[in-house]
Structure formats: structure tokens, C-alpha cells
Amino acid sequence: MSNQLSITRPDDWHLHVRQGEMLKQVVGNSARYFGRALIMPNTVPPILNGSDALEYQAEILQATQQWPQFQPVMSIKLTMNTTAQMICEAAEAGVKAVKLYPTGATTNSQDGVELSRLKEMAENLVFDAMADYKMVLCIHAEQPSQSVFDREPYVIPFIEALLAWVPRLKRIVIEHVSTAKMAQFVASWPGRVAATVTAHHLYLTIEDLLGEELKPHYFCKPIVKTQRDQDSIWWYLKNNSNFFFGSDSAPHAQDAKEACSCSAGVYTAPMMLPLLAHMFEQHDMLDLLETFVAHRGADFYNFERNPDTITLVRSDEPMIESEESDRNTPRQMPLRKDDRIYWHVAD
Ligand SMILES: [Zn+2]
């Protein structure tokens, strides 16, 4: 077994960095290691157009000056009020992706899209405008009116309809794929539909979340699913180049997680690369880590792969899990019981 692994600098194609003080606390955990991150637009207020995106990008760049290789790739949020003109202006401002949240699907998504009105949006040429600029449509594929285990597969017919209505729309990403059914659907549209896969959906199942004790730091949307679903996602990740890495690292203050009403989101950024190396090693897939985190996503988004490398080292001492004492600070995902990570990023 090799104790050292050098890979092309990775990209994170789904990241929440929040705003203000929280942004300053969390963004460095990604910016120091990654080349690019696709920044999610569900802030308060949301990122709705090109000028919002430029302003938010400036805030992120300000907070990441010491890691000049880090490039925040911006997205805007699709609402029922988004027009084709807004899409064009956003593209001109450098925005690469448009994020579709079904109304109420997750954190700050009350102003999302009603799936029953997708055709209306297509007729208003909103998706054609994305196609004109080769933008990527990113979908949080869950319908919140359905039961939690059915929310993701329920959306498949809506996406199929959209693919038929807008044949020019060539690049759709199903974010944080969590079910075998959705993974199978993604694989049935090679080149046109891809999926991001998070570290926590590869690591956790519903048993870890609530099989023994309820673990609020494992609660996210889409909720982690069964071992069968997870095995299926690993299989597609291994065999299909349209499955690439997007962390969906989603920090909330500890007070918001350890509460009667627990916010959805798993904060993985501080441990991301060691955790991935750990899991890929356990699956005997370390040789695929580089293509998963550094090649496939850049290729799909039409970016050059990053020019430099980072090195992971396997040491004898396990990673020490930091326990944050400040209740306003997010706590990184605790490891599963008795699990130890021996990988770290070399300085
Ligand atoms: Zn997310």
C-alpha cells in the first residue's frame, strides 16, 4: 500500500461558503486545497443575477487572498421570476451555472421553482438562454411534498420532460445524488446528464444517522439513504465518468444543528481530502481518486484541469477530531464510531 499520493489539484463542484463572519470562518478550509469551487447561490438574500454573483464573488476573493489559486465559480438561483434576459446577463458576467431548487426542498429555497411549471419556464426560453451560453443547469432533485425516501426518484420524470422540451440544453447536473434510482437515470444520459457525489453520501447511511442515536451532524438534504443506494453510487462512480465530486459541505452554527429543529447540512470541508482518501482506500479505489476529484468535473464544466498538484500522506497518527466549543461556529462532521483517518494533506 502506498503511503503517499500526489494528484492534480482538485475542484469542488458544489460548495456552500455562506456570508459575512461565517464565510471568513469556513472558506479557507476549501480555498487552501482546491483549485475551483462552484459556489451555491442560496444565501440570504439569494444570488439571483449577474451583479449579485459578482458582488458575492468579490466577497469570497477578499476572504481567500492568501490562496490565489482558488477560483470561486459562480452560480445563480433560478426562481419563478428568472427571465431569459437575466440568464444572458449573468452569463456575460461570468456565471457558469444556474441552480434549480424545487420550492422548499432545502435551506433557503422557499423562492425556488415549482416543478409543475417547468414547461412554462421552458416556453419563456429560460433554458434556451442557458444553452446559448453553454451554462450548466444544476438541479437539487427533490420534491419536498413526497416522502423523504421518494423525493429524489419522484423528480426523474420532470427532468426527462425538460430534456425533451429543450434539446439544446446539453449539460445538466443532478446534485448530491443519493439513490440508486437516480444514479441509474444519470447513467442513462451519458454526456448530457451528470451527477455530483458528496463525501458524506459515500460515507454515511440512514443507519448512521438514526440507527442507534440520532446524529444531527449527519442530517442533510437529500437525506443519506440505504447501504444499497450507497453501494450503487460507489459502483457508478467507479464505472461512469459522469459522476464527479461536489462536496455540498454546508456549515451551520452548532446551535442550529444541535437543536429541536436541526438545520440540514453536513460540514465536511475541514476534513475533505483526508476523508476521501480514507474512503477510496477502503474501497480499494485510491487510483480513481484523482479522476473523481480533479478531472471529470473540470472536463464536464469545460475548464482546463488544474496545472498543479497536491500530495496526500498516510501517517501513523490518526487525524484528531476538533470539537468546536464556540456555539456560533460550525462543527465538522464527526467520524463514525471507532473510525480513524490516517491520511492528511502534506504542507
Ligand atoms: Zn447544497
mmCIF file of N, CA, C and O in Angstrom, residues 1 4 23 74 90 116 157 216 218 234 253 306-307 342:
data_model
loop_
_atom_site.group_PDB
_atom_site.id
_atom_site.type_symbol
_atom_site.label_atom_id
_atom_site.label_comp_id
_atom_site.label_asym_id
_atom_site.label_seq_id
_atom_site.Cartn_x
_atom_site.Cartn_y
_atom_site.Cartn_z
ATOM 1 N N MET A 1 0.833 -1.199 0.000
ATOM 2 C CA MET A 1 0.000 0.000 0.000
ATOM 3 C C MET A 1 0.875 1.260 0.000
ATOM 4 O O MET A 1 1.809 1.349 0.775
ATOM 5 N N GLN A 4 1.845 7.573 0.056
ATOM 6 C CA GLN A 4 1.869 8.940 -0.464
ATOM 7 C C GLN A 4 1.159 8.971 -1.814
ATOM 8 O O GLN A 4 1.299 8.056 -2.622
ATOM 9 N N LEU A 23 -18.562 33.058 6.488
ATOM 10 C CA LEU A 23 -17.744 32.862 5.287
ATOM 11 C C LEU A 23 -16.261 32.912 5.649
ATOM 12 O O LEU A 23 -15.473 32.038 5.249
ATOM 13 N N MET A 74 -19.118 30.930 -10.118
ATOM 14 C CA MET A 74 -20.380 31.411 -9.571
ATOM 15 C C MET A 74 -21.607 30.788 -10.246
ATOM 16 O O MET A 74 -21.601 30.468 -11.432
ATOM 17 N N ALA A 90 -26.302 37.258 -16.649
ATOM 18 C CA ALA A 90 -25.466 36.509 -15.700
ATOM 19 C C ALA A 90 -24.314 35.827 -16.435
ATOM 20 O O ALA A 90 -23.162 35.859 -15.984
ATOM 21 N N SER A 116 -44.119 21.764 -11.473
ATOM 22 C CA SER A 116 -45.276 21.692 -12.377
ATOM 23 C C SER A 116 -45.279 22.842 -13.383
ATOM 24 O O SER A 116 -46.044 22.818 -14.348
ATOM 25 N N PRO A 157 -39.159 12.029 -13.806
ATOM 26 C CA PRO A 157 -39.992 12.325 -14.982
ATOM 27 C C PRO A 157 -39.994 13.813 -15.359
ATOM 28 O O PRO A 157 -40.088 14.147 -16.544
ATOM 29 N N PRO A 216 -27.329 14.623 14.719
ATOM 30 C CA PRO A 216 -27.711 15.824 13.963
ATOM 31 C C PRO A 216 -26.665 16.258 12.934
ATOM 32 O O PRO A 216 -27.023 16.811 11.893
ATOM 33 N N TYR A 218 -25.161 14.462 10.973
ATOM 34 C CA TYR A 218 -25.294 13.617 9.780
ATOM 35 C C TYR A 218 -26.581 13.934 9.013
ATOM 36 O O TYR A 218 -26.903 13.252 8.041
ATOM 37 N N TRP A 234 -21.379 4.123 -5.356
ATOM 38 C CA TRP A 234 -19.957 3.747 -5.494
ATOM 39 C C TRP A 234 -19.712 3.031 -6.824
ATOM 40 O O TRP A 234 -18.707 3.250 -7.490
ATOM 41 N N ALA A 253 -24.120 26.925 12.266
ATOM 42 C CA ALA A 253 -23.651 27.066 13.645
ATOM 43 C C ALA A 253 -24.066 25.829 14.443
ATOM 44 O O ALA A 253 -25.129 25.257 14.196
ATOM 45 N N ASN A 306 -6.617 21.624 -13.374
ATOM 46 C CA ASN A 306 -5.675 22.485 -12.653
ATOM 47 C C ASN A 306 -4.235 22.099 -12.981
ATOM 48 O O ASN A 306 -3.924 20.918 -13.154
ATOM 49 N N PRO A 307 -3.338 23.091 -13.071
ATOM 50 C CA PRO A 307 -1.970 22.814 -13.515
ATOM 51 C C PRO A 307 -1.072 22.222 -12.431
ATOM 52 O O PRO A 307 -0.050 21.618 -12.753
ATOM 53 N N TYR A 342 -6.146 8.193 8.679
ATOM 54 C CA TYR A 342 -4.698 8.340 8.786
ATOM 55 C C TYR A 342 -4.103 9.204 7.675
ATOM 56 O O TYR A 342 -2.906 9.408 7.627
#
